[in-house]
Each structure stands twice: as structure tokens, then as C-alpha cells.
PDB file of C-alpha atoms in Angstrom:
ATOM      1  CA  UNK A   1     -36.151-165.828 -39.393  1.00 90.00           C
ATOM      2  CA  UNK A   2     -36.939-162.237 -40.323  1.00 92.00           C
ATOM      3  CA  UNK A   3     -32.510-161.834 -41.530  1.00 94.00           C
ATOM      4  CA  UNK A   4     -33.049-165.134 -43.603  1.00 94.00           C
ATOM      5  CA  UNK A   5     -36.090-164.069 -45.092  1.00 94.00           C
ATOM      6  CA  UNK A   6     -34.485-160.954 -45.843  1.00 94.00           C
ATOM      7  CA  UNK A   7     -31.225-161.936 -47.083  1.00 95.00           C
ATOM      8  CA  UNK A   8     -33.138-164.152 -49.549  1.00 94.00           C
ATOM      9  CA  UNK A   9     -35.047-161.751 -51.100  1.00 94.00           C
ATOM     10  CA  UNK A  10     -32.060-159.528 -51.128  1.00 94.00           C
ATOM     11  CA  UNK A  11     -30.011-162.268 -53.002  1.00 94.00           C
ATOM     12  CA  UNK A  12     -33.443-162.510 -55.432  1.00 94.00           C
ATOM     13  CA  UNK A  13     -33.791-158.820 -55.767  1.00 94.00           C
ATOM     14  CA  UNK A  14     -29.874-158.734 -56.879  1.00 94.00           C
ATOM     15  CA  UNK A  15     -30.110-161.219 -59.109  1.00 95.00           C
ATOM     16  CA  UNK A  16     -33.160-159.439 -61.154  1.00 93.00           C
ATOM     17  CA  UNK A  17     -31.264-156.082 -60.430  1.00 94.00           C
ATOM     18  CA  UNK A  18     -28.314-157.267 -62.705  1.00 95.00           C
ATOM     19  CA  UNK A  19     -30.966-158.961 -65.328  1.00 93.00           C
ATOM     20  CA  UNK A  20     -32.650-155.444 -65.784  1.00 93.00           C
ATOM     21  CA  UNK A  21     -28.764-154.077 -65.970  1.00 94.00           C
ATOM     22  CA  UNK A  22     -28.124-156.349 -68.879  1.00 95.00           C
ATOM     23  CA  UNK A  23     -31.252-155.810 -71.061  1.00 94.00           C
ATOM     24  CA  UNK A  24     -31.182-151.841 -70.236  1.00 93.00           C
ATOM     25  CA  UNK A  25     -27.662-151.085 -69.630  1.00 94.00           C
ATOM     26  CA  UNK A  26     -28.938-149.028 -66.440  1.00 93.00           C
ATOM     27  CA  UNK A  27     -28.397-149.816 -62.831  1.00 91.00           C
ATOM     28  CA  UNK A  28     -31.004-149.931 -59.998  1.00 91.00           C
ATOM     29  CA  UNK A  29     -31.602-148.743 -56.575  1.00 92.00           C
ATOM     30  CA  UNK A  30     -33.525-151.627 -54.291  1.00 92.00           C
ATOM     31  CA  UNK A  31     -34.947-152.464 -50.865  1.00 92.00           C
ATOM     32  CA  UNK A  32     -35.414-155.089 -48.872  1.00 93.00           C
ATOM     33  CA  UNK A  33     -37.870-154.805 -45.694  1.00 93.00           C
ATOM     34  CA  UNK A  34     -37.676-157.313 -42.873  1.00 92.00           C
ATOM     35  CA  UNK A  35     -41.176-157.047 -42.178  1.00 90.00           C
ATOM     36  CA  UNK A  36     -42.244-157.488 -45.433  1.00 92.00           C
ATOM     37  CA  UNK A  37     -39.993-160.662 -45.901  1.00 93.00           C
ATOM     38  CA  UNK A  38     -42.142-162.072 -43.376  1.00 90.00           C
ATOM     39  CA  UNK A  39     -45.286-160.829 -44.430  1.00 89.00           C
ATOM     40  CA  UNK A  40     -44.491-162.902 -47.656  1.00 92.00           C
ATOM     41  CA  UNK A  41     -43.928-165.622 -45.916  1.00 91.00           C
ATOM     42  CA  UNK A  42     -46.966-165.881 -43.669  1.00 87.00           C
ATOM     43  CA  UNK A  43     -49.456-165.116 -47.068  1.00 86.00           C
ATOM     44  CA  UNK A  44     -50.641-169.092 -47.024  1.00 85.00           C
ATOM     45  CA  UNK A  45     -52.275-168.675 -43.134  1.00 85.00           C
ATOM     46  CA  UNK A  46     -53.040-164.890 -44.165  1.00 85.00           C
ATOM     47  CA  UNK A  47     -55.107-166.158 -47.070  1.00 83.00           C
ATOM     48  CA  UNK A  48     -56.895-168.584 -44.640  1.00 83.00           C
ATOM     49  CA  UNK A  49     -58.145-166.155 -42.194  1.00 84.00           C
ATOM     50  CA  UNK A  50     -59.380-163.542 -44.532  1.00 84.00           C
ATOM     51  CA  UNK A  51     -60.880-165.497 -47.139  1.00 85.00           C
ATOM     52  CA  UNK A  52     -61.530-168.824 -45.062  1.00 81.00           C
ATOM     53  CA  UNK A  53     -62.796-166.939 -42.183  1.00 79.00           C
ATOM     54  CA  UNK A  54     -61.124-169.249 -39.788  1.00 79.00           C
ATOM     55  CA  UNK A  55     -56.637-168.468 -39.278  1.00 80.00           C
ATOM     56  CA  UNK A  56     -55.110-171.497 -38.772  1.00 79.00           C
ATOM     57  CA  UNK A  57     -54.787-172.078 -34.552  1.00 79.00           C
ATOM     58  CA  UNK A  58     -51.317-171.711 -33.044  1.00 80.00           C
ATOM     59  CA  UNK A  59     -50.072-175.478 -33.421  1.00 81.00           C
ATOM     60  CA  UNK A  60     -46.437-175.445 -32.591  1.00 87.00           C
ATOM     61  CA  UNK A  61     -44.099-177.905 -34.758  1.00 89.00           C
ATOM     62  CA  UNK A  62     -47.221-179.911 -35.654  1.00 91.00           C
ATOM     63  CA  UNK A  63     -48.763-178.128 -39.377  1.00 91.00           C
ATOM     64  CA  UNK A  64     -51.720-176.319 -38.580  1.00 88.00           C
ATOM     65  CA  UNK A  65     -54.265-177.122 -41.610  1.00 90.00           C
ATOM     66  CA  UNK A  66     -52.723-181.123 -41.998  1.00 94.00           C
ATOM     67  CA  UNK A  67     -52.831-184.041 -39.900  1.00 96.00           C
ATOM     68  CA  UNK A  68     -50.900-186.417 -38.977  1.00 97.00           C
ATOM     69  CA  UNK A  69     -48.306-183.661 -40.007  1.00 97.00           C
ATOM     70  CA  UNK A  70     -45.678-183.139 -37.329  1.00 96.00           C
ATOM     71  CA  UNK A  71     -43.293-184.940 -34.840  1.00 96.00           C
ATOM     72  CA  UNK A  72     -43.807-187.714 -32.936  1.00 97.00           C
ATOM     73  CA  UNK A  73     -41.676-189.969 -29.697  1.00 97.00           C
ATOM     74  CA  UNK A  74     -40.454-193.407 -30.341  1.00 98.00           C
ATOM     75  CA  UNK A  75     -39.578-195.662 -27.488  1.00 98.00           C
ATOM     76  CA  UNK A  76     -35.452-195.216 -27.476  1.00 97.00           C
ATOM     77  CA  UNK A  77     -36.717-191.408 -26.949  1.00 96.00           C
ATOM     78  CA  UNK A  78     -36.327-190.001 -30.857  1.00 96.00           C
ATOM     79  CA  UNK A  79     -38.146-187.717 -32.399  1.00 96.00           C
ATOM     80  CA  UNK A  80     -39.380-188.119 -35.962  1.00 97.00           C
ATOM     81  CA  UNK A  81     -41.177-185.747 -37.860  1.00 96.00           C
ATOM     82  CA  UNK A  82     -43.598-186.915 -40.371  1.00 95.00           C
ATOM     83  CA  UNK A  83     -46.114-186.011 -42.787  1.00 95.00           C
ATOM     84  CA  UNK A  84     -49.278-187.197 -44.418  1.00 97.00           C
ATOM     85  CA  UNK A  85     -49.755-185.730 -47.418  1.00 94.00           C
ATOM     86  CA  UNK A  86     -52.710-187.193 -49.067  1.00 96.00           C
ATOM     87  CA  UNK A  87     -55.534-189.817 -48.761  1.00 97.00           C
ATOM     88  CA  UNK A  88     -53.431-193.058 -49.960  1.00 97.00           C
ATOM     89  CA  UNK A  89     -50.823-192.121 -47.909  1.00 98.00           C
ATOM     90  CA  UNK A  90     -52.993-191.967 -44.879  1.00 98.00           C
ATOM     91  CA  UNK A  91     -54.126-195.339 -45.792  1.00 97.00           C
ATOM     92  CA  UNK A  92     -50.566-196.911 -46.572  1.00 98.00           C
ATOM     93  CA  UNK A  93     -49.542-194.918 -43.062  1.00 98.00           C
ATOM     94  CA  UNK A  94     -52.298-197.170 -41.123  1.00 98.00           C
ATOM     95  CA  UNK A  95     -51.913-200.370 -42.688  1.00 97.00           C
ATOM     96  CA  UNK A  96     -47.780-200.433 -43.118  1.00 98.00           C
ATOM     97  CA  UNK A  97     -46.353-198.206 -40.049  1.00 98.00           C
ATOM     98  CA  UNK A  98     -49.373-198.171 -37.418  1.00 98.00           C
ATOM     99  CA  UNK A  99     -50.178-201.760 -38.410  1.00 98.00           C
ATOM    100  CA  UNK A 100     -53.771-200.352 -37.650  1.00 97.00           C
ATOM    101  CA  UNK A 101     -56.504-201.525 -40.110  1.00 94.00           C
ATOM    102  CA  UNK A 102     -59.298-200.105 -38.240  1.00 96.00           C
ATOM    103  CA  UNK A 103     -58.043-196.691 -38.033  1.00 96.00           C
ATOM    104  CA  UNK A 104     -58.037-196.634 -41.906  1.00 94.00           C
ATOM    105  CA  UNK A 105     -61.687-196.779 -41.908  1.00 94.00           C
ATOM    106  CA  UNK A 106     -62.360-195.168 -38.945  1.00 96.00           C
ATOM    107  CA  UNK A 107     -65.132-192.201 -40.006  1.00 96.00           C
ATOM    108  CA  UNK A 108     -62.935-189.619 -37.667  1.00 97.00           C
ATOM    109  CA  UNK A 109     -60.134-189.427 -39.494  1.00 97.00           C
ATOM    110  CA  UNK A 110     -61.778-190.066 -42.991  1.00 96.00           C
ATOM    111  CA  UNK A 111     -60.063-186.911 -44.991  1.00 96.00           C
ATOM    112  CA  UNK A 112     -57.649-184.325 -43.614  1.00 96.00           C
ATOM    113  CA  UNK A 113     -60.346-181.819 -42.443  1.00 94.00           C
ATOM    114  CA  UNK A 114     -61.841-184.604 -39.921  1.00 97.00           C
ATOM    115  CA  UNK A 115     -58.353-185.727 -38.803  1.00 97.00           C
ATOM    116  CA  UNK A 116     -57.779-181.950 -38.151  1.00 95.00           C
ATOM    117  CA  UNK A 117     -61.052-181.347 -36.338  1.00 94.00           C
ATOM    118  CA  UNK A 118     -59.622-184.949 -34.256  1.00 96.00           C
ATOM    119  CA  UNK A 119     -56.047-184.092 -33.897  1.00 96.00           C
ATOM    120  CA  UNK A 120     -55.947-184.824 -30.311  1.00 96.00           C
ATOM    121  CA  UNK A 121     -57.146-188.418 -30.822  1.00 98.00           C
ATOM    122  CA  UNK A 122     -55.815-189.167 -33.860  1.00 98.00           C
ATOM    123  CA  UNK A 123     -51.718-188.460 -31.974  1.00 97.00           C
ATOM    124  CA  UNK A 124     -53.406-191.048 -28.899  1.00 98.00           C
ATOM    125  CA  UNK A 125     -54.098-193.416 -31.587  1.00 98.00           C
ATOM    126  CA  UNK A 126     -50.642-192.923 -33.256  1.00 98.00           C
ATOM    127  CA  UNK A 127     -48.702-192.594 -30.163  1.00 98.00           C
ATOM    128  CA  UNK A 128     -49.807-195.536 -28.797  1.00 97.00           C
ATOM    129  CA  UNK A 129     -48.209-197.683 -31.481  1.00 98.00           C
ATOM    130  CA  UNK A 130     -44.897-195.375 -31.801  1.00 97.00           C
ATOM    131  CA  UNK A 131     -44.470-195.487 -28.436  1.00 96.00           C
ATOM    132  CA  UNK A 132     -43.827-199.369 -28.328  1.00 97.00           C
ATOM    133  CA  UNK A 133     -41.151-198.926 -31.770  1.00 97.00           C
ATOM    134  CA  UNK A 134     -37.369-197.559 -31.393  1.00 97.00           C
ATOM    135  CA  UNK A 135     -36.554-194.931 -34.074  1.00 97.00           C
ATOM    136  CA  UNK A 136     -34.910-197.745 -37.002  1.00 97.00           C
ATOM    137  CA  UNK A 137     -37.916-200.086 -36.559  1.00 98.00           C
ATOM    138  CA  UNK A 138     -40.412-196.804 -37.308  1.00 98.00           C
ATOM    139  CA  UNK A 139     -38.062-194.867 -40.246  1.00 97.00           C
ATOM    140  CA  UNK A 140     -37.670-198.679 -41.926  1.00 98.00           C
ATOM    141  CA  UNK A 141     -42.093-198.520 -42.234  1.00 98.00           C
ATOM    142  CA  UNK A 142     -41.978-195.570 -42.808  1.00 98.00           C
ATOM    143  CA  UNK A 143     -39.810-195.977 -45.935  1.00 98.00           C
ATOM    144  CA  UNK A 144     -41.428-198.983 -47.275  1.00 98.00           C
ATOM    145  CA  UNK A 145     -44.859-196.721 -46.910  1.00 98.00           C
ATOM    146  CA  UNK A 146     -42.964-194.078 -48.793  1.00 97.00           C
ATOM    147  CA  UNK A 147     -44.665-191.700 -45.973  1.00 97.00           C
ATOM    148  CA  UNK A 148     -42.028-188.419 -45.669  1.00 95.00           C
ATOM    149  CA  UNK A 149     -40.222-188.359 -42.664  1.00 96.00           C
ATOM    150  CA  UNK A 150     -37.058-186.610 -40.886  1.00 93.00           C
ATOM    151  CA  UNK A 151     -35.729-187.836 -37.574  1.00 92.00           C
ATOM    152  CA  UNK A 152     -34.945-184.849 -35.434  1.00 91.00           C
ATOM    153  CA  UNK A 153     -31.155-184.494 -34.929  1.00 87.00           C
ATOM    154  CA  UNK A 154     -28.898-182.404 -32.817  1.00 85.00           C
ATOM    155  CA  UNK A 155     -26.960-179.489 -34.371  1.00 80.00           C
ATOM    156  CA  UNK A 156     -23.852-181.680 -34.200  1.00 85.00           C
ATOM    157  CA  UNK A 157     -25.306-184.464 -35.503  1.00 87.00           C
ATOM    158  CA  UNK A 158     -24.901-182.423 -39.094  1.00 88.00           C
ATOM    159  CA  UNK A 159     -21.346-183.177 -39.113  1.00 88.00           C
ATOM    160  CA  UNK A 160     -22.180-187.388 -39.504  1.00 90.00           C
ATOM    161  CA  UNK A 161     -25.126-187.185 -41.262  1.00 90.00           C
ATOM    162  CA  UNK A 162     -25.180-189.546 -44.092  1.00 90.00           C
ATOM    163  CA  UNK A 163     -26.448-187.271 -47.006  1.00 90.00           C
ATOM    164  CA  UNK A 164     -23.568-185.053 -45.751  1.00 92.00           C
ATOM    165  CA  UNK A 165     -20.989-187.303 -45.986  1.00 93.00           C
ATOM    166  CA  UNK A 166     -22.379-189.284 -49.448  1.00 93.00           C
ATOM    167  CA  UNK A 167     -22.678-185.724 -51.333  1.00 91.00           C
ATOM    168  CA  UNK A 168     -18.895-184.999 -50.342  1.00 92.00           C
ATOM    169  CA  UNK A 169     -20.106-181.622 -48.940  1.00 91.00           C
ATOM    170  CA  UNK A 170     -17.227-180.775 -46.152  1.00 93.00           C
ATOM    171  CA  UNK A 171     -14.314-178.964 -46.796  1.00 94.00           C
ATOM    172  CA  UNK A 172     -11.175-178.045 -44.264  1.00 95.00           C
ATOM    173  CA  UNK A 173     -10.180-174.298 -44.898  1.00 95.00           C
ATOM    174  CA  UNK A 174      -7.388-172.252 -43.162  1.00 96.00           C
ATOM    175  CA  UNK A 175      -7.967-169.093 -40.767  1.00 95.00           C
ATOM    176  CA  UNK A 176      -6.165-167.618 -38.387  1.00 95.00           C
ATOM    177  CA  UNK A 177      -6.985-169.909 -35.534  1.00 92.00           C
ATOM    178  CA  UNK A 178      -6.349-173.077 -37.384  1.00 94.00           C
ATOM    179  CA  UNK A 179      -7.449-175.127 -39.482  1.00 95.00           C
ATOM    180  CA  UNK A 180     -11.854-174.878 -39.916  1.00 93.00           C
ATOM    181  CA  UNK A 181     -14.264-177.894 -40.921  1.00 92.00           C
ATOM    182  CA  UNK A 182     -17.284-175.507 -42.990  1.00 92.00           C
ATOM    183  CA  UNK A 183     -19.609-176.863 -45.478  1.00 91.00           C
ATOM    184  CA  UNK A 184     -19.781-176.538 -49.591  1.00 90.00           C
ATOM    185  CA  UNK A 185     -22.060-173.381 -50.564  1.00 86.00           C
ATOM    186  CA  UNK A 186     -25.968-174.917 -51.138  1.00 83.00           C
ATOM    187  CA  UNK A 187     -25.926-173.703 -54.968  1.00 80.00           C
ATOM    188  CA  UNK A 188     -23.739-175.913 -56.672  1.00 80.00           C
ATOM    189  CA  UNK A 189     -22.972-174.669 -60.570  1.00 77.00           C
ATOM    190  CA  UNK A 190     -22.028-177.656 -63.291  1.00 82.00           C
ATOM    191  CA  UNK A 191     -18.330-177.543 -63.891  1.00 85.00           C
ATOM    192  CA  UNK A 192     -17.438-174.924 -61.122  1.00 82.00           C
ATOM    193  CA  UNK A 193     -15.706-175.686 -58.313  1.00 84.00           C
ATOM    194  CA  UNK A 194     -16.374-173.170 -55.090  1.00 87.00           C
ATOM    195  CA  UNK A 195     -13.534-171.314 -54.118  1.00 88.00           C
ATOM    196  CA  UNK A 196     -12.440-172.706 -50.623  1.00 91.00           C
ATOM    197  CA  UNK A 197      -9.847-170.421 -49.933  1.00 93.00           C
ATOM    198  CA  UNK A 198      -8.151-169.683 -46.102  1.00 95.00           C
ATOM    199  CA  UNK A 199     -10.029-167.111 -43.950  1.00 94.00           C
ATOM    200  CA  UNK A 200      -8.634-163.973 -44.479  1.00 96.00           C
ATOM    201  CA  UNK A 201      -7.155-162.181 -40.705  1.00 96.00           C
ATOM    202  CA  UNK A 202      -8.680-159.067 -39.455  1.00 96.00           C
ATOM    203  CA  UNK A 203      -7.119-156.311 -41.825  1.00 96.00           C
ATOM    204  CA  UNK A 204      -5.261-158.582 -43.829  1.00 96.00           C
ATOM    205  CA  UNK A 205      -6.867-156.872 -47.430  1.00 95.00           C
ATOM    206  CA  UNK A 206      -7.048-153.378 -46.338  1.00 95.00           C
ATOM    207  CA  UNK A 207      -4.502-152.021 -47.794  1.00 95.00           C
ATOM    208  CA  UNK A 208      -5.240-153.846 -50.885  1.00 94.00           C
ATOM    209  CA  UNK A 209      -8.821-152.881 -51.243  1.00 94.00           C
ATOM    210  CA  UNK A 210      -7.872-148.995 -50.389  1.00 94.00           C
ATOM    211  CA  UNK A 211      -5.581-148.912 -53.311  1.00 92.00           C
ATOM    212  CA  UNK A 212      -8.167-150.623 -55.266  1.00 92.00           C
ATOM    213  CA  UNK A 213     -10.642-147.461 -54.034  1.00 91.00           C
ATOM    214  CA  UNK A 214      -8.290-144.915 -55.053  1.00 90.00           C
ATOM    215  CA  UNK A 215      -7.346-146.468 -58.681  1.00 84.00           C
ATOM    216  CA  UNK A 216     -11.582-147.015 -58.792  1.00 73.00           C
ATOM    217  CA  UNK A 217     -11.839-143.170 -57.850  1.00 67.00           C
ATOM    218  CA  UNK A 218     -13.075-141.254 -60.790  1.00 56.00           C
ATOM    219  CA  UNK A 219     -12.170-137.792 -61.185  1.00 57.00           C
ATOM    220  CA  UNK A 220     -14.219-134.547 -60.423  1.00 51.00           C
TER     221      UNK A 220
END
């Protein structure tokens, strides 16, 4: 987490870098801390517990200040992680996936902060009903509810998945070991294709880029 964060704000910090460049004509000098890439991205539970009083309590994959906000088992033995984002969602989530009119009016889970304070009975409540529905029946509620989901998937499971394939985002490159399935860059520019070209071999451009250092080379 900490080399993502910090490759991100690397990437950002470029991108302003050569901004400044182009408005001053001066270059920059800039750095990028791990630990402060992940101090950034921990500000939301830091603002809790200094100006709430309360930090949010460790709560695994389920969200710590939202509930029903997490995953949950289906009966074929899925996972699907889901999230309740609001008060009409909660409602449609009782009525359309739990099939559970009582629990929409049920005072213990009326607003997030008493379905928080309830968490443990609220996921008996839902589990009892997911646990009699395989993973289509819940996802095809779920989608009439409109509630956001995301069935948990293996890491080969990327290769079928259908947004994958729809979106036309594989590519087959060359490398020295044969041919290599890899994936189109995330950041997709209108009218540019991404250069796919063959993985280069180990030392394949150094001669190139050492005669490129030596014409670069300005004099004394």
C-alpha cells in the first residue's frame, strides 16, 4: 500500500512539476515520503478521532463508520461485497434483496449511526436471508435495488471478467520468453493508441542509451 500510495503522488507531483516548468521555464526538485502517502490517506479516520473523539474501531473488510457496508456469504459459498449508502437505499435493500419489511422499520437500524452501534445483529439479520440465496439470485436484487455491489473474485478470475473483455482491454505483447497476455494502461487518452511494443531483453538498449548519454553530455 505504502509503494502505491507513493508512486501516485509521485506521478501527481510530476505532473505539477512539469506545469510549474511550463509557466516558469524553471525545473524543480521534489519528494515523495512513504509515510506521508499514507498519512494522507488515513486523514478521514484521523479526522474522526481527534475531532469526533471516538477513531473508528478496527473492522476488517467491513467499513468502519457505515453499515451494512462490507462482504457478505451466499449459499454456493461467494462472497459479495456490498454497500449501503444512504437511507432509501437501506429501505430498497430490505424490501427488494432481504425481502424483509420489518427490518425496514425496525428502530435498531433506523439511520446509519444505530445500524453501526447494531452491527452484530444487523449481519444475523442479513445473513440469515443471504445464506439461503446462491450468488446470481442475490447480485440480480441487488441490481434491481440499484444497491452497489462487487462479488469477490480470484486474481485469475481478472482474465474473464466481463468488463474486461467488453472494454477490449487485453493485449498479447512479445518478450523474451514468449509471447505475454498484459492489460491496456488505466489512463486511456482520446485518439491515442498505447504503445504495446515487445519487452525489451536484459541489455538489449544499453548500448543505445550510452551513446544517447554521451551525445546528451554537455561540455565543461
Amino acid at each position: 500500500m505504502a509503494d502505491i500510495a507513493g508512486g501516485m503522488y509521485a506521478f501527481s507531483g510530476i505532473l505539477a512539476a512539469l506545469y510549474d516548468r511550463e509557466r516558469t521555464g524553471l525545473g524543480t526538485a521534489l519528494e515523495v515520503s512513504l509515510f506521508d502517502s499514507l498519512a494522507e490517506w488515513m486523514t478521514q479516520p484521523w479526522y474522526l478521532a481527534r475531532y469526533d473523539g471516538d477513531p473508528p474501531p478496527r473492522s476488517g473488510a467491513d467499513h468502519a463508520t457505515i453499515a451494512p457496508y462490507g462482504p457478505f456469504g451466499t449459499a454456493d459459498g461467494q462472497r459479495v461485497n456490498l454497500g449501503i449508502q444512504n437511507e432509501p437505499e437501506w429501505q430498497a435493500f430490505c424490501r427488494t434483496v432481504l425481502r424483509r419489511e420489518d427490518l425496514a422499520g425496525d428502530p435498531r437500524f433506523a439511520g446509519n449511526a444505530s445500524r453501526v452501534a447494531h452491527r452484530a445483529e444487523l449481519h444475523e439479520e442479513i445473513d440469515a436471508v443471504l445464506s439461503g440465496l446462491d450468488a446470481e439470485e442475490l447480485l440480480r436484487r441487488l441490481d434491481e435495488a440499484s444497491i452497489a455491489y462487487g462479488l469477490m473474485r480470484e486474481p485469475g478470475d481478472i482474465v474473464g471478467h466481463p468488463q474486461m473483455l467488453a472494454r477490449d482491454r487485453w493485449r498479447t505483447v512479445d518478450s523474451p520468453g514468449g509471447p505475454v497476455l498484459t492489460m491496456l494502461p488505466p489512463i486511456t487518452l482520446r485518439g491515442r493508441d498505447p504503445r504495446m511494443g515487445p519487452i525489451p531483453a536484459i541489455g538489449q538498449h544499453t548500448g543505445a542509451i550510452r551513446r544517447w548519454l554521451r551525445q546528451s553530455e554537455v561540455p565543461a
